[in-house]
PDB file of C-alpha atoms in Angstrom:
ATOM      1  CA  MET A 276      -8.322   9.076   9.387  1.00 43.00           C
ATOM      2  CA  SER A 277      -4.924   8.867  11.050  1.00 42.00           C
ATOM      3  CA  LEU A 278      -2.621   5.888  10.677  1.00 49.00           C
ATOM      4  CA  ILE A 279      -2.487   3.686  13.756  1.00 52.00           C
ATOM      5  CA  ILE A 280       0.337   1.170  13.911  1.00 49.00           C
ATOM      6  CA  ILE A 281      -0.822  -2.135  15.335  1.00 53.00           C
ATOM      7  CA  ASP A 282       2.205  -3.721  16.978  1.00 55.00           C
ATOM      8  CA  ARG A 283       0.463  -6.558  18.822  1.00 67.00           C
ATOM      9  CA  LEU A 284      -2.226  -8.662  17.221  1.00 77.00           C
ATOM     10  CA  VAL A 285      -5.303  -8.956  19.403  1.00 90.00           C
ATOM     11  CA  PRO A 286      -8.161 -11.027  17.988  1.00 94.00           C
ATOM     12  CA  ALA A 287     -10.726  -8.915  19.880  1.00 94.00           C
ATOM     13  CA  GLN A 288      -9.527  -5.823  17.974  1.00 94.00           C
ATOM     14  CA  ALA A 289      -9.835  -7.700  14.703  1.00 97.00           C
ATOM     15  CA  MET A 290     -13.333  -8.821  15.641  1.00 96.00           C
ATOM     16  CA  CYS A 291     -14.336  -5.231  16.429  1.00 95.00           C
ATOM     17  CA  LEU A 292     -13.019  -3.991  13.092  1.00 97.00           C
ATOM     18  CA  ALA A 293     -14.813  -6.797  11.239  1.00 97.00           C
ATOM     19  CA  ASP A 294     -18.010  -5.933  13.086  1.00 97.00           C
ATOM     20  CA  GLU A 295     -17.614  -2.251  12.252  1.00 96.00           C
ATOM     21  CA  LEU A 296     -17.058  -2.969   8.554  1.00 97.00           C
ATOM     22  CA  LEU A 297     -19.335  -5.954   8.000  1.00 97.00           C
ATOM     23  CA  GLY A 298     -22.104  -5.264  10.517  1.00 93.00           C
ATOM     24  CA  ASP A 299     -24.414  -4.031   7.772  1.00 95.00           C
ATOM     25  CA  LEU A 300     -23.768  -7.216   5.740  1.00 96.00           C
ATOM     26  CA  PRO A 301     -25.406  -9.823   8.020  1.00 96.00           C
ATOM     27  CA  GLN A 302     -24.686 -12.888   5.899  1.00 95.00           C
ATOM     28  CA  ARG A 303     -21.048 -11.877   5.395  1.00 96.00           C
ATOM     29  CA  TRP A 304     -20.763 -11.180   9.136  1.00 97.00           C
ATOM     30  CA  SER A 305     -22.214 -14.612   9.966  1.00 97.00           C
ATOM     31  CA  HIS A 306     -19.743 -16.271   7.610  1.00 97.00           C
ATOM     32  CA  THR A 307     -16.867 -14.290   9.134  1.00 98.00           C
ATOM     33  CA  ALA A 308     -17.838 -15.205  12.700  1.00 98.00           C
ATOM     34  CA  GLY A 309     -18.101 -18.843  11.635  1.00 98.00           C
ATOM     35  CA  VAL A 310     -14.653 -18.732  10.027  1.00 98.00           C
ATOM     36  CA  ALA A 311     -13.186 -17.233  13.206  1.00 98.00           C
ATOM     37  CA  GLY A 312     -14.772 -19.997  15.277  1.00 98.00           C
ATOM     38  CA  ARG A 313     -13.462 -22.643  12.919  1.00 98.00           C
ATOM     39  CA  ALA A 314      -9.988 -21.049  12.973  1.00 98.00           C
ATOM     40  CA  ALA A 315     -10.018 -21.297  16.774  1.00 97.00           C
ATOM     41  CA  ASP A 316     -10.799 -25.013  16.391  1.00 97.00           C
ATOM     42  CA  LEU A 317      -7.850 -25.406  13.999  1.00 98.00           C
ATOM     43  CA  ALA A 318      -5.378 -23.235  15.923  1.00 98.00           C
ATOM     44  CA  ALA A 319      -3.458 -26.255  17.221  1.00 98.00           C
ATOM     45  CA  ALA A 320      -2.295 -26.798  13.615  1.00 98.00           C
ATOM     46  CA  VAL A 321      -0.129 -23.659  13.753  1.00 98.00           C
ATOM     47  CA  ASP A 322       2.770 -22.594  15.922  1.00 97.00           C
ATOM     48  CA  PRO A 323       1.521 -21.155  19.225  1.00 96.00           C
ATOM     49  CA  ALA A 324       3.222 -17.838  18.349  1.00 95.00           C
ATOM     50  CA  ASP A 325       1.017 -17.597  15.225  1.00 97.00           C
ATOM     51  CA  ARG A 326      -2.356 -18.404  16.773  1.00 97.00           C
ATOM     52  CA  ASP A 327      -3.431 -14.804  17.348  1.00 96.00           C
ATOM     53  CA  LEU A 328      -2.348 -14.019  13.784  1.00 97.00           C
ATOM     54  CA  LEU A 329      -4.562 -16.840  12.499  1.00 98.00           C
ATOM     55  CA  LEU A 330      -7.545 -15.609  14.520  1.00 98.00           C
ATOM     56  CA  CYS A 331      -7.064 -12.007  13.388  1.00 97.00           C
ATOM     57  CA  ALA A 332      -6.807 -13.116   9.759  1.00 98.00           C
ATOM     58  CA  ALA A 333      -9.979 -15.171  10.157  1.00 98.00           C
ATOM     59  CA  TRP A 334     -11.888 -12.173  11.517  1.00 98.00           C
ATOM     60  CA  LEU A 335     -10.538  -9.861   8.808  1.00 98.00           C
ATOM     61  CA  HIS A 336     -10.330 -12.102   5.734  1.00 98.00           C
ATOM     62  CA  ASP A 337     -13.532 -10.762   4.107  1.00 98.00           C
ATOM     63  CA  ILE A 338     -13.482  -7.083   5.119  1.00 98.00           C
ATOM     64  CA  GLY A 339     -12.782  -6.238   1.494  1.00 98.00           C
ATOM     65  CA  TYR A 340     -16.505  -6.688   0.869  1.00 97.00           C
ATOM     66  CA  ALA A 341     -17.247  -3.611   2.991  1.00 97.00           C
ATOM     67  CA  ALA A 342     -18.096  -0.383   1.196  1.00 96.00           C
ATOM     68  CA  ALA A 343     -15.292   1.387   3.117  1.00 95.00           C
ATOM     69  CA  ALA A 344     -12.739  -1.005   1.625  1.00 96.00           C
ATOM     70  CA  ARG A 345     -13.913  -1.046  -1.986  1.00 95.00           C
ATOM     71  CA  ASP A 346     -11.083  -0.122  -4.314  1.00 92.00           C
ATOM     72  CA  THR A 347     -10.574  -2.706  -7.061  1.00 94.00           C
ATOM     73  CA  GLY A 348     -13.704  -4.793  -6.465  1.00 94.00           C
ATOM     74  CA  PHE A 349     -11.509  -7.829  -5.645  1.00 96.00           C
ATOM     75  CA  HIS A 350     -12.214  -8.327  -1.955  1.00 97.00           C
ATOM     76  CA  PRO A 351      -8.941 -10.017  -0.885  1.00 98.00           C
ATOM     77  CA  LEU A 352      -6.893  -7.154  -2.324  1.00 97.00           C
ATOM     78  CA  ASP A 353      -9.289  -4.441  -1.131  1.00 97.00           C
ATOM     79  CA  GLY A 354      -9.286  -5.832   2.406  1.00 98.00           C
ATOM     80  CA  ALA A 355      -5.489  -6.115   2.510  1.00 98.00           C
ATOM     81  CA  ARG A 356      -5.040  -2.566   1.271  1.00 97.00           C
ATOM     82  CA  LEU A 357      -7.497  -1.217   3.842  1.00 98.00           C
ATOM     83  CA  LEU A 358      -5.636  -3.009   6.639  1.00 97.00           C
ATOM     84  CA  ARG A 359      -2.304  -1.655   5.379  1.00 97.00           C
ATOM     85  CA  ARG A 360      -3.713   1.893   5.295  1.00 96.00           C
ATOM     86  CA  ARG A 361      -4.877   1.433   8.870  1.00 95.00           C
ATOM     87  CA  GLY A 362      -1.472   0.281  10.089  1.00 94.00           C
ATOM     88  CA  TRP A 363      -2.027  -3.448  10.575  1.00 95.00           C
ATOM     89  CA  PRO A 364       1.081  -5.684  10.262  1.00 96.00           C
ATOM     90  CA  ALA A 365       2.277  -6.560   6.765  1.00 96.00           C
ATOM     91  CA  ARG A 366       2.026 -10.280   7.411  1.00 97.00           C
ATOM     92  CA  LEU A 367      -1.649 -10.011   8.362  1.00 97.00           C
ATOM     93  CA  CYS A 368      -2.348  -7.849   5.302  1.00 98.00           C
ATOM     94  CA  ALA A 369      -0.675 -10.475   3.128  1.00 98.00           C
ATOM     95  CA  LEU A 370      -2.722 -13.288   4.651  1.00 98.00           C
ATOM     96  CA  VAL A 371      -5.913 -11.382   3.841  1.00 98.00           C
ATOM     97  CA  ALA A 372      -4.700 -10.637   0.293  1.00 98.00           C
ATOM     98  CA  HIS A 373      -3.900 -14.275  -0.427  1.00 97.00           C
ATOM     99  CA  HIS A 374      -6.566 -16.061   1.626  1.00 98.00           C
ATOM    100  CA  SER A 375      -8.117 -19.238   0.270  1.00 98.00           C
ATOM    101  CA  GLY A 376      -6.157 -19.331  -2.957  1.00 96.00           C
ATOM    102  CA  ALA A 377      -7.001 -15.769  -3.976  1.00 97.00           C
ATOM    103  CA  SER A 378      -4.118 -15.791  -6.458  1.00 96.00           C
ATOM    104  CA  PHE A 379      -6.021 -18.311  -8.609  1.00 96.00           C
ATOM    105  CA  LEU A 380      -9.049 -16.009  -8.686  1.00 96.00           C
ATOM    106  CA  ALA A 381      -6.876 -12.958  -9.321  1.00 96.00           C
ATOM    107  CA  ALA A 382      -5.300 -14.664 -12.333  1.00 94.00           C
ATOM    108  CA  ALA A 383      -8.725 -15.637 -13.675  1.00 94.00           C
ATOM    109  CA  GLN A 384      -9.825 -12.004 -13.372  1.00 93.00           C
ATOM    110  CA  GLY A 385      -6.628 -10.517 -14.781  1.00 91.00           C
ATOM    111  CA  ILE A 386      -5.674  -8.919 -11.464  1.00 90.00           C
ATOM    112  CA  GLY A 387      -1.914  -8.893 -11.062  1.00 80.00           C
ATOM    113  CA  SER A 388      -1.626  -6.592  -8.072  1.00 77.00           C
ATOM    114  CA  LEU A 389      -1.526  -9.329  -5.423  1.00 90.00           C
ATOM    115  CA  ALA A 390       2.249  -9.271  -5.918  1.00 92.00           C
ATOM    116  CA  GLU A 391       2.351  -6.210  -3.648  1.00 94.00           C
ATOM    117  CA  PHE A 392       1.724  -8.644  -0.759  1.00 97.00           C
ATOM    118  CA  ASP A 393       3.906 -11.654   0.110  1.00 95.00           C
ATOM    119  CA  ASP A 394       2.295 -15.085  -0.269  1.00 94.00           C
ATOM    120  CA  GLU A 395       3.847 -17.041   2.550  1.00 94.00           C
ATOM    121  CA  ARG A 396       2.235 -20.475   1.970  1.00 94.00           C
ATOM    122  CA  SER A 397       2.540 -21.596   5.587  1.00 98.00           C
ATOM    123  CA  ALA A 398       0.665 -23.486   8.277  1.00 98.00           C
ATOM    124  CA  VAL A 399      -1.238 -20.238   8.926  1.00 98.00           C
ATOM    125  CA  THR A 400      -2.333 -19.869   5.285  1.00 98.00           C
ATOM    126  CA  ASP A 401      -3.401 -23.507   5.295  1.00 98.00           C
ATOM    127  CA  ALA A 402      -5.438 -23.142   8.491  1.00 98.00           C
ATOM    128  CA  LEU A 403      -7.059 -19.916   7.271  1.00 98.00           C
ATOM    129  CA  ALA A 404      -8.016 -21.517   3.955  1.00 98.00           C
ATOM    130  CA  CYS A 405      -9.363 -24.596   5.721  1.00 98.00           C
ATOM    131  CA  ALA A 406     -11.414 -22.486   8.147  1.00 98.00           C
ATOM    132  CA  ASP A 407     -12.819 -20.350   5.322  1.00 98.00           C
ATOM    133  CA  GLN A 408     -13.594 -23.249   3.025  1.00 98.00           C
ATOM    134  CA  THR A 409     -15.269 -25.387   5.695  1.00 98.00           C
ATOM    135  CA  THR A 410     -17.617 -22.582   6.736  1.00 98.00           C
ATOM    136  CA  GLY A 411     -20.737 -21.877   4.719  1.00 96.00           C
ATOM    137  CA  VAL A 412     -22.174 -18.555   3.665  1.00 93.00           C
ATOM    138  CA  ARG A 413     -24.275 -18.306   6.827  1.00 94.00           C
ATOM    139  CA  GLY A 414     -21.470 -19.353   9.158  1.00 96.00           C
ATOM    140  CA  GLU A 415     -22.469 -23.001   9.312  1.00 97.00           C
ATOM    141  CA  PRO A 416     -19.920 -25.845   9.210  1.00 97.00           C
ATOM    142  CA  VAL A 417     -19.676 -27.483   5.776  1.00 97.00           C
ATOM    143  CA  PHE A 418     -17.534 -30.097   4.107  1.00 98.00           C
ATOM    144  CA  LEU A 419     -14.860 -28.715   1.794  1.00 97.00           C
ATOM    145  CA  GLU A 420     -16.236 -30.487  -1.282  1.00 97.00           C
ATOM    146  CA  ASP A 421     -19.717 -29.127  -0.570  1.00 97.00           C
ATOM    147  CA  ARG A 422     -18.327 -25.603  -0.234  1.00 96.00           C
ATOM    148  CA  LEU A 423     -16.412 -25.882  -3.506  1.00 97.00           C
ATOM    149  CA  ALA A 424     -19.574 -27.068  -5.288  1.00 96.00           C
ATOM    150  CA  GLU A 425     -21.680 -24.330  -3.669  1.00 95.00           C
ATOM    151  CA  VAL A 426     -19.263 -21.623  -4.850  1.00 94.00           C
ATOM    152  CA  LEU A 427     -19.464 -22.914  -8.411  1.00 94.00           C
ATOM    153  CA  ARG A 428     -23.280 -23.023  -8.281  1.00 95.00           C
ATOM    154  CA  ARG A 429     -23.517 -19.546  -6.762  1.00 93.00           C
ATOM    155  CA  HIS A 430     -21.081 -17.875  -9.167  1.00 93.00           C
ATOM    156  CA  GLY A 431     -21.882 -19.857 -12.310  1.00 94.00           C
ATOM    157  CA  ALA A 432     -20.089 -21.894 -14.941  1.00 92.00           C
ATOM    158  CA  CYS A 433     -18.712 -18.833 -16.760  1.00 93.00           C
ATOM    159  CA  SER A 434     -17.419 -17.043 -13.659  1.00 93.00           C
ATOM    160  CA  PRO A 435     -13.824 -16.409 -12.595  1.00 92.00           C
ATOM    161  CA  HIS A 436     -14.484 -18.922  -9.799  1.00 94.00           C
ATOM    162  CA  ALA A 437     -15.179 -21.589 -12.415  1.00 95.00           C
ATOM    163  CA  ALA A 438     -12.100 -20.567 -14.422  1.00 95.00           C
ATOM    164  CA  ALA A 439      -9.919 -20.757 -11.287  1.00 95.00           C
ATOM    165  CA  HIS A 440     -11.434 -23.994  -9.986  1.00 96.00           C
ATOM    166  CA  GLU A 441      -9.030 -26.364 -11.773  1.00 95.00           C
ATOM    167  CA  GLY A 442      -6.028 -24.913  -9.926  1.00 96.00           C
ATOM    168  CA  ARG A 443      -7.707 -23.575  -6.798  1.00 97.00           C
ATOM    169  CA  ALA A 444      -9.615 -26.705  -5.742  1.00 98.00           C
ATOM    170  CA  PRO A 445      -6.494 -28.939  -5.534  1.00 98.00           C
ATOM    171  CA  TYR A 446      -4.689 -26.157  -3.654  1.00 98.00           C
ATOM    172  CA  LEU A 447      -7.528 -25.940  -1.107  1.00 98.00           C
ATOM    173  CA  ARG A 448      -7.751 -29.730  -0.751  1.00 98.00           C
ATOM    174  CA  SER A 449      -3.995 -29.911  -0.127  1.00 98.00           C
ATOM    175  CA  ALA A 450      -4.191 -27.119   2.455  1.00 98.00           C
ATOM    176  CA  ALA A 451      -7.000 -28.934   4.288  1.00 98.00           C
ATOM    177  CA  ASN A 452      -5.042 -32.203   4.201  1.00 98.00           C
ATOM    178  CA  ARG A 453      -1.958 -30.500   5.635  1.00 98.00           C
ATOM    179  CA  VAL A 454      -4.062 -28.981   8.440  1.00 98.00           C
ATOM    180  CA  GLN A 455      -5.522 -32.390   9.288  1.00 97.00           C
ATOM    181  CA  SER A 456      -2.039 -33.946   9.297  1.00 97.00           C
ATOM    182  CA  ARG A 457      -0.742 -31.226  11.621  1.00 97.00           C
ATOM    183  CA  LEU A 458      -3.697 -31.662  13.966  1.00 97.00           C
ATOM    184  CA  LEU A 459      -3.140 -35.439  14.072  1.00 96.00           C
ATOM    185  CA  ALA A 460       0.564 -34.895  14.769  1.00 94.00           C
ATOM    186  CA  THR A 461      -0.170 -32.552  17.673  1.00 92.00           C
ATOM    187  CA  ALA A 462      -2.804 -34.920  19.074  1.00 90.00           C
ATOM    188  CA  THR A 463      -0.366 -37.824  19.139  1.00 88.00           C
ATOM    189  CA  SER A 464       2.641 -35.928  20.503  1.00 75.00           C
TER     190      SER A 464
END
């Protein structure tokens, strides 16, 4: 495979790559499509110059689950590394690596390699986390608290998700609150 440098983010290209990689994982694909739809709904919470970045990150956030991406077994890192190998912009790779508070899960699993990607903690990271955490496993809209509870039920009380929950849940709640505040500010301006 040759390296292709992506110099302009086009959500349709991201969607095609997600489809290529996740097409044989129907539930993951449904979740991904739902997250992309939700990100489009939240796009007003980010700078207009970052909206395509948000949509691309939404389409690509879970590609690390694909067999072609598997490296460490930690999907945020695997997806980010695959994108980097394929020439996608560093900022997009970093958003995938750190999506939805992945650093909390990485710490709970003893994975320190996320440091190879910047964690920008911006309006885009907030909107991506909010879109991901308000979309269920089948792509359906869910409330954040319901999604947090579902993740704990699905992964179990002794899982890294449970170990990370104490730090990750407040982070995700704060991100969602910031997104809502930004959306209210844009609606009233």
